[in-house]
Amino acid sequence: MKIGVFLCECGGNIADVINLEQIRNILESKGFFVRINEHLCSDQGCKHIEKCIREEKLERVVLAACSPMMHGKRFEDTVAVLLNPSFFEIANIREQCAWVHSSDEATPKAIALIGAKLERLKSAVALDKIIIKPYNEAMVLGGGVSGITAALSLANHGIKTDLIEQTGTIGGHMVQIGKVFSPGEIAVECALCSLAPLMSDVHHHPLIELYDRSRLKRVAGSRGRFEVEIERLPRYVTEDCLGCGRCMYACPVHVPDECNLGMKLRRAIYIPFPQAIPPVFEVDIEACVGCGKCLEACDIGAIDLKMKKKAIMLNVGAIVVATGFRRFDLGQVKEYGYGRFVDVVSQMELARILAVNGPTKGKLLRPSDHKPPGRIVMIQCVGSRDEKVGNSYCSKICCMVALKHAAFIREHYPACEIVISYTDMRTTGFFEDYYRHAQNLGVVFIRGRAAEVVEDDGILLVRMEDTLSGEQLEIESDMVVLSEGLEASDGTIEVAGILGLSQREGGFIKEEHPKLRPVETDKKGIYVCGCAKGPKDITESVLEANTASARAFEYITGEVTLETGGLSDDEFLAEIDGHLQWKKRGERVVLAFLDREIGYRCADAIGAKRLSYPANIRIVMVPSIGVVKEHHLRYALERGVDKIILGMHDNFDLEVPEDIEDRVLKYRVYTPYFRGLCEVFERVV
Amino acid sequence: MRRLAIGKKISSREVLEDLRAEDIGLLRCMQCGRCTGGCPAAGVFEDFSPRLVMHELIEGETENVLKGDMIWKCGQCYTCHLRCPRGNSPATVILILRELSLKRGYSKDKVKEIAAKCGVLMWKKGVNFYEEGSRELPDEAAYEVEDILRRSGYEAFLKALGVDLP
Amino acid sequence: MSECHYLFKSCILGAYYPEAERCLRVVFDRLDTQYVDDPAQSSCTGHGYHSGIYPLKTTLEVNRRNFSLARGKGCDDIVTSCVTSYATLKEMKKLLKDPIKIYHGLEVLYEHRNEILRGLKYNLEGIKVVTHHGCHYTKIFYDDVKAGDPERPVLLDEIATSLGGEVLDYSERSLCCGMGFNHLLLDQEYCKKIARRKLESIKKVNPDLILVHCPGCLLTLDRFQGILKQEMGLELQIPVLNYTELIALLFGVASDEIGIKTHHVALEGVIERIKE
Ligand SMILES: Cc1cc2nc3c(=O)[nH]c(=O)nc-3n(C[C@H](O)[C@H](O)[C@H](O)COP(=O)(O)OP(=O)(O)OC[C@H]3O[C@@H](n4cnc5c(N)ncnc54)[C@H](O)[C@@H]3O)c2cc1C
Ligand code: SF4
Ligand code: SF4
Ligand code: SF4
Ligand code: SF4
């Protein structure tokens, strides 16, 4: 294998410090083809490289020059005309050598750096690029407001979209919440009034295929070519259904209605709510006693109790996950007595009580005796900001939900007092107006998280410390409303598992980068939006849904480059070996694994500022610090590396086993804080 | 443990009914403490805090405030009024509370001495302060003022304090 | 501002610093500013009102009379010599929805600050001044403060500078003088502690005089220097002058006519330096 090495003088930047002649002699004696050039990055320099590769039939090339961050792209383009990009490496002998070491240290280090690259090239495998067109179809998982928005947006851009919803209707939680708060104005709007037209658009859109009662089962393929298996449960009613409801009246079975959180009853054959999409009745087969009365009642024979579940295969180019949240299980906080006291309810239950289509037809009556409450105490942060239940995060919307309900009640039932026991009121941005509005309406805010709810002589007592006066209080109340937090829905957790997406606390799906790639997941072609990603309100959910659909659209309509090869384990280990090859007896070598985007640039900046550090620090660039695995660390240490520095930043943590803990230093790198890195280099040695 | 009974007016209606409370954000007080932080009286009297006065009102403990002597510690400098981020005016609220407190028959000792001096001077001479030979109203004008004071109920007010008029 | 101001006299000045109030008339005369000096004008009740000894209703009615007196004299504004009168009248005007306008005497002189310069016999060259603006001028109707910010009003500062003086800053500039209404008339604990904080902070920058525009501030900052000395041995001796006294003095009005005898802290020294 014929390997060429090009040494750049970089004017005098390199040549004044490093003895390039000496390096040439050593390398030539080992059989390499070596040239020294004044400016490799000049036109003339690049032509020279090209000419040598051609004439000398070089198979692999090392350039020893400035940082690849400087002219790497230009050199790669030059070499790529004749060689596979994998067969070309740059040894950074300027920023990470000539500029940071004295002459007598720099020359041996330069040899070691070049040697490491030569070693690596020997085991390099050709990189192949395959360009594919993604399947021209998208899939949206979850039919809440996020999924509806994403599906409509994709379809409106001409992409055929499959919307997968696990229940019998789309709409998600927004259907239940009744009235909605919005930023910027205090008006409380009707949730269903704004959602129903969108649901209907989904139903009528020629490019949207709605799979109700369906769930994701399996996914094969990746990157623009997802082969997805969906399981669709039967409705037991065909699409011919006219929605007349005769069957329902005939049905003798009464079961709790999910939509009203069990506060109302429904039949075994039912439609969740009149505006449900698809507008088709369904049979709750678990509840159905098989009496056949509905079959008799249906004029058009739309009911088929023998329907079977189906497996459906879909090929899609991108997937948007919008599987939403689940409300915190309030029973976990025993001291508030949810489940024990009928008049301790959740905010969602209160929403149903206040809803005109709810169990009390919108009248504020408490569950136990259907009397209007004289005082309601709301307890905030239940299941949020509570390490005891495992959720340390803030659920973000519950302060606003409480204010919305409190203000509504004060406006419509002025005789009912409202006390809110809060930890902090979090009403960011223009939501502060709601806070002020509720205050103006006489809602009483007492700071402190309620400790317990007890019942005494038929009255509920909320015990808390008023932390602003330090006094222990016992607040009488007729009804207690717990502001439940949000957790990832079971569907979200399930889908994250099937698709292999990273999750965070609460089970929410993690984005690739919290700022710059907020709707991208760590799997290419898979996006996430709405409450599947974290607690948020409708406005934010819709914003994210639109962003996710735009990214999915770009992905589907673009090209996907699949690269095979890249940094293989062999190459990586070979580079480590290379660093040790020139190690003198007793010399200590410290390897610093730095990622391309942050750590490596940070190290370059040390050179650019002409600071200095010991020459036995050897920097190995990795595409991302995540590629460094435990076995790499062990390999290096066993082969004689003294210590290892891992340049850490967000989203990555490698558990370093105890036995090598003292030899592996994790250091958080920041691009502008190169001095810190430099100090670490000095400290380690 | 203090018990907040249902039906007890939680936020103080009476204060809000005063003419001066019309456009102040008493209900919007968010207990931020910006008022107390810069209050000179809070620096002098350890147990005084305009925030806590507002706090008591919000929780319906108006009666406690009226009976107690907190409201008499304020120096009426209006720094709190200038700075409150919610448009509240503890200084004004305190003035309203002082009036309410006297109306309920509390706090007489806080003002009796002052009323006996300034109030009586006002009645007789139309000024709050008087030193031998200093300005006073001509008789006719002084009678006019006396009449206005009487009609506004000031005689009864002084009587209730135990201050006798000449 | 209207042609002819209804001059609203202060009870504190009337009782304790009568010449300071007379100085306002002298200055107005010199500047050819028209005013009505009505002996029938009563107290606004302000000091008592803020002490809690007058119900709102009484204060409203007393001032309804004052407003109609002013109008009867053909004035559509009232110029007060006290900041508590200024704020009390403004508040009552607002509650009564009366169209009358309320100004403080300092605002009138501030408007005429260039004319003042023409009549000067002396100036403040070489004199170091600190200013204190009354809380009831700056903090109650804070939107109406004529110059500077309510937290840092500069009416007195600008006047003092244009008179040739050097204005010094001090850390407790926005602190109340310590008068405290009912406190002044009862145990005075508030007054002593706050006046001390204020005066000690002033003492640190060592000015030649404290310039004020309010009877209450004048009284407190002046008289409490004596009380603080007596009770705590605090040696301060910083002359305090009302803006009317200062301008009259610079116009050449004789020392005893501006009422230096009514002051607790001796003014002779600073007056001598001004006249040098
Ligand atoms: C009590 C309460 C009151 C609220 N009030 C307001 C308000 O006034 N204003 C406001 O802006 N926000 C409010 N919110 C928040 C609002 O409900 C959410 O922002 C919004 O519902 C999020 O929509 P989503 O589509 O992301 O999730 P969801 O509404 O949870 O929808 C998720 C959908 O995905 C489906 N799904 C789940 N898993 C799967 C799966 N594996 N396969 C297929 N389908 C699946 C679910 O059935 C559901 O239809 C309130 C929340 C609560 C709890
Ligand atoms: S299933 Fe038949 S009876 Fe029932 S709603 Fe549909 S059309 Fe009507
Ligand atoms: S939004 Fe409010 S109630 Fe909800 S967790 Fe956050 S602070 Fe608590
Ligand atoms: S500054 Fe205003 S809002 Fe803050 S505690 Fe005081 S009165 Fe309340
Ligand atoms: S007005 Fe009273 S409560 Fe307000 S800052 Fe001044 S002394 Fe404190």
Tab-separated table of C-alpha atoms in Angstrom, chain A residues 167-168 172-173 175-176 213 255-268 270-273 282-287 327 348-349 352:
chain	number	residue	atom	x	y	z
A	167	THR	CA	-59.045	5.318	20.766
A	168	GLY	CA	-62.267	5.439	18.836
A	172	GLY	CA	-57.211	13.804	22.661
A	173	HIS	CA	-57.445	15.627	25.950
A	175	VAL	CA	-62.024	17.397	23.938
A	176	GLN	CA	-62.402	17.010	27.691
A	213	ARG	CA	-58.517	2.172	17.384
A	255	VAL	CA	-71.073	1.559	31.897
A	256	PRO	CA	-69.044	4.563	33.071
A	257	ASP	CA	-68.286	7.033	30.317
A	258	GLU	CA	-64.515	7.614	29.867
A	259	CYS	CA	-65.029	10.983	28.294
A	260	ASN	CA	-66.643	12.232	31.508
A	261	LEU	CA	-64.141	10.373	33.663
A	262	GLY	CA	-66.819	7.991	34.813
A	263	MET	CA	-69.059	10.727	36.174
A	264	LYS	CA	-71.698	9.835	33.582
A	265	LEU	CA	-72.820	6.571	32.042
A	266	ARG	CA	-72.829	5.411	28.475
A	267	ARG	CA	-74.061	2.302	26.663
A	268	ALA	CA	-71.988	-0.581	25.348
A	270	TYR	CA	-71.775	4.360	21.811
A	271	ILE	CA	-70.044	7.292	20.260
A	272	PRO	CA	-67.668	9.069	22.682
A	273	PHE	CA	-69.217	12.463	21.983
A	282	GLU	CA	-68.419	1.670	18.238
A	283	VAL	CA	-68.995	-1.294	20.494
A	284	ASP	CA	-67.238	-1.676	23.793
A	285	ILE	CA	-66.910	-5.406	23.369
A	286	GLU	CA	-65.830	-5.980	26.951
A	287	ALA	CA	-69.061	-4.434	28.203
A	327	ARG	CA	-52.781	12.791	33.972
A	348	MET	CA	-60.011	17.545	34.805
A	349	GLU	CA	-63.016	16.334	36.801
A	352	ARG	CA	-66.148	18.107	33.244
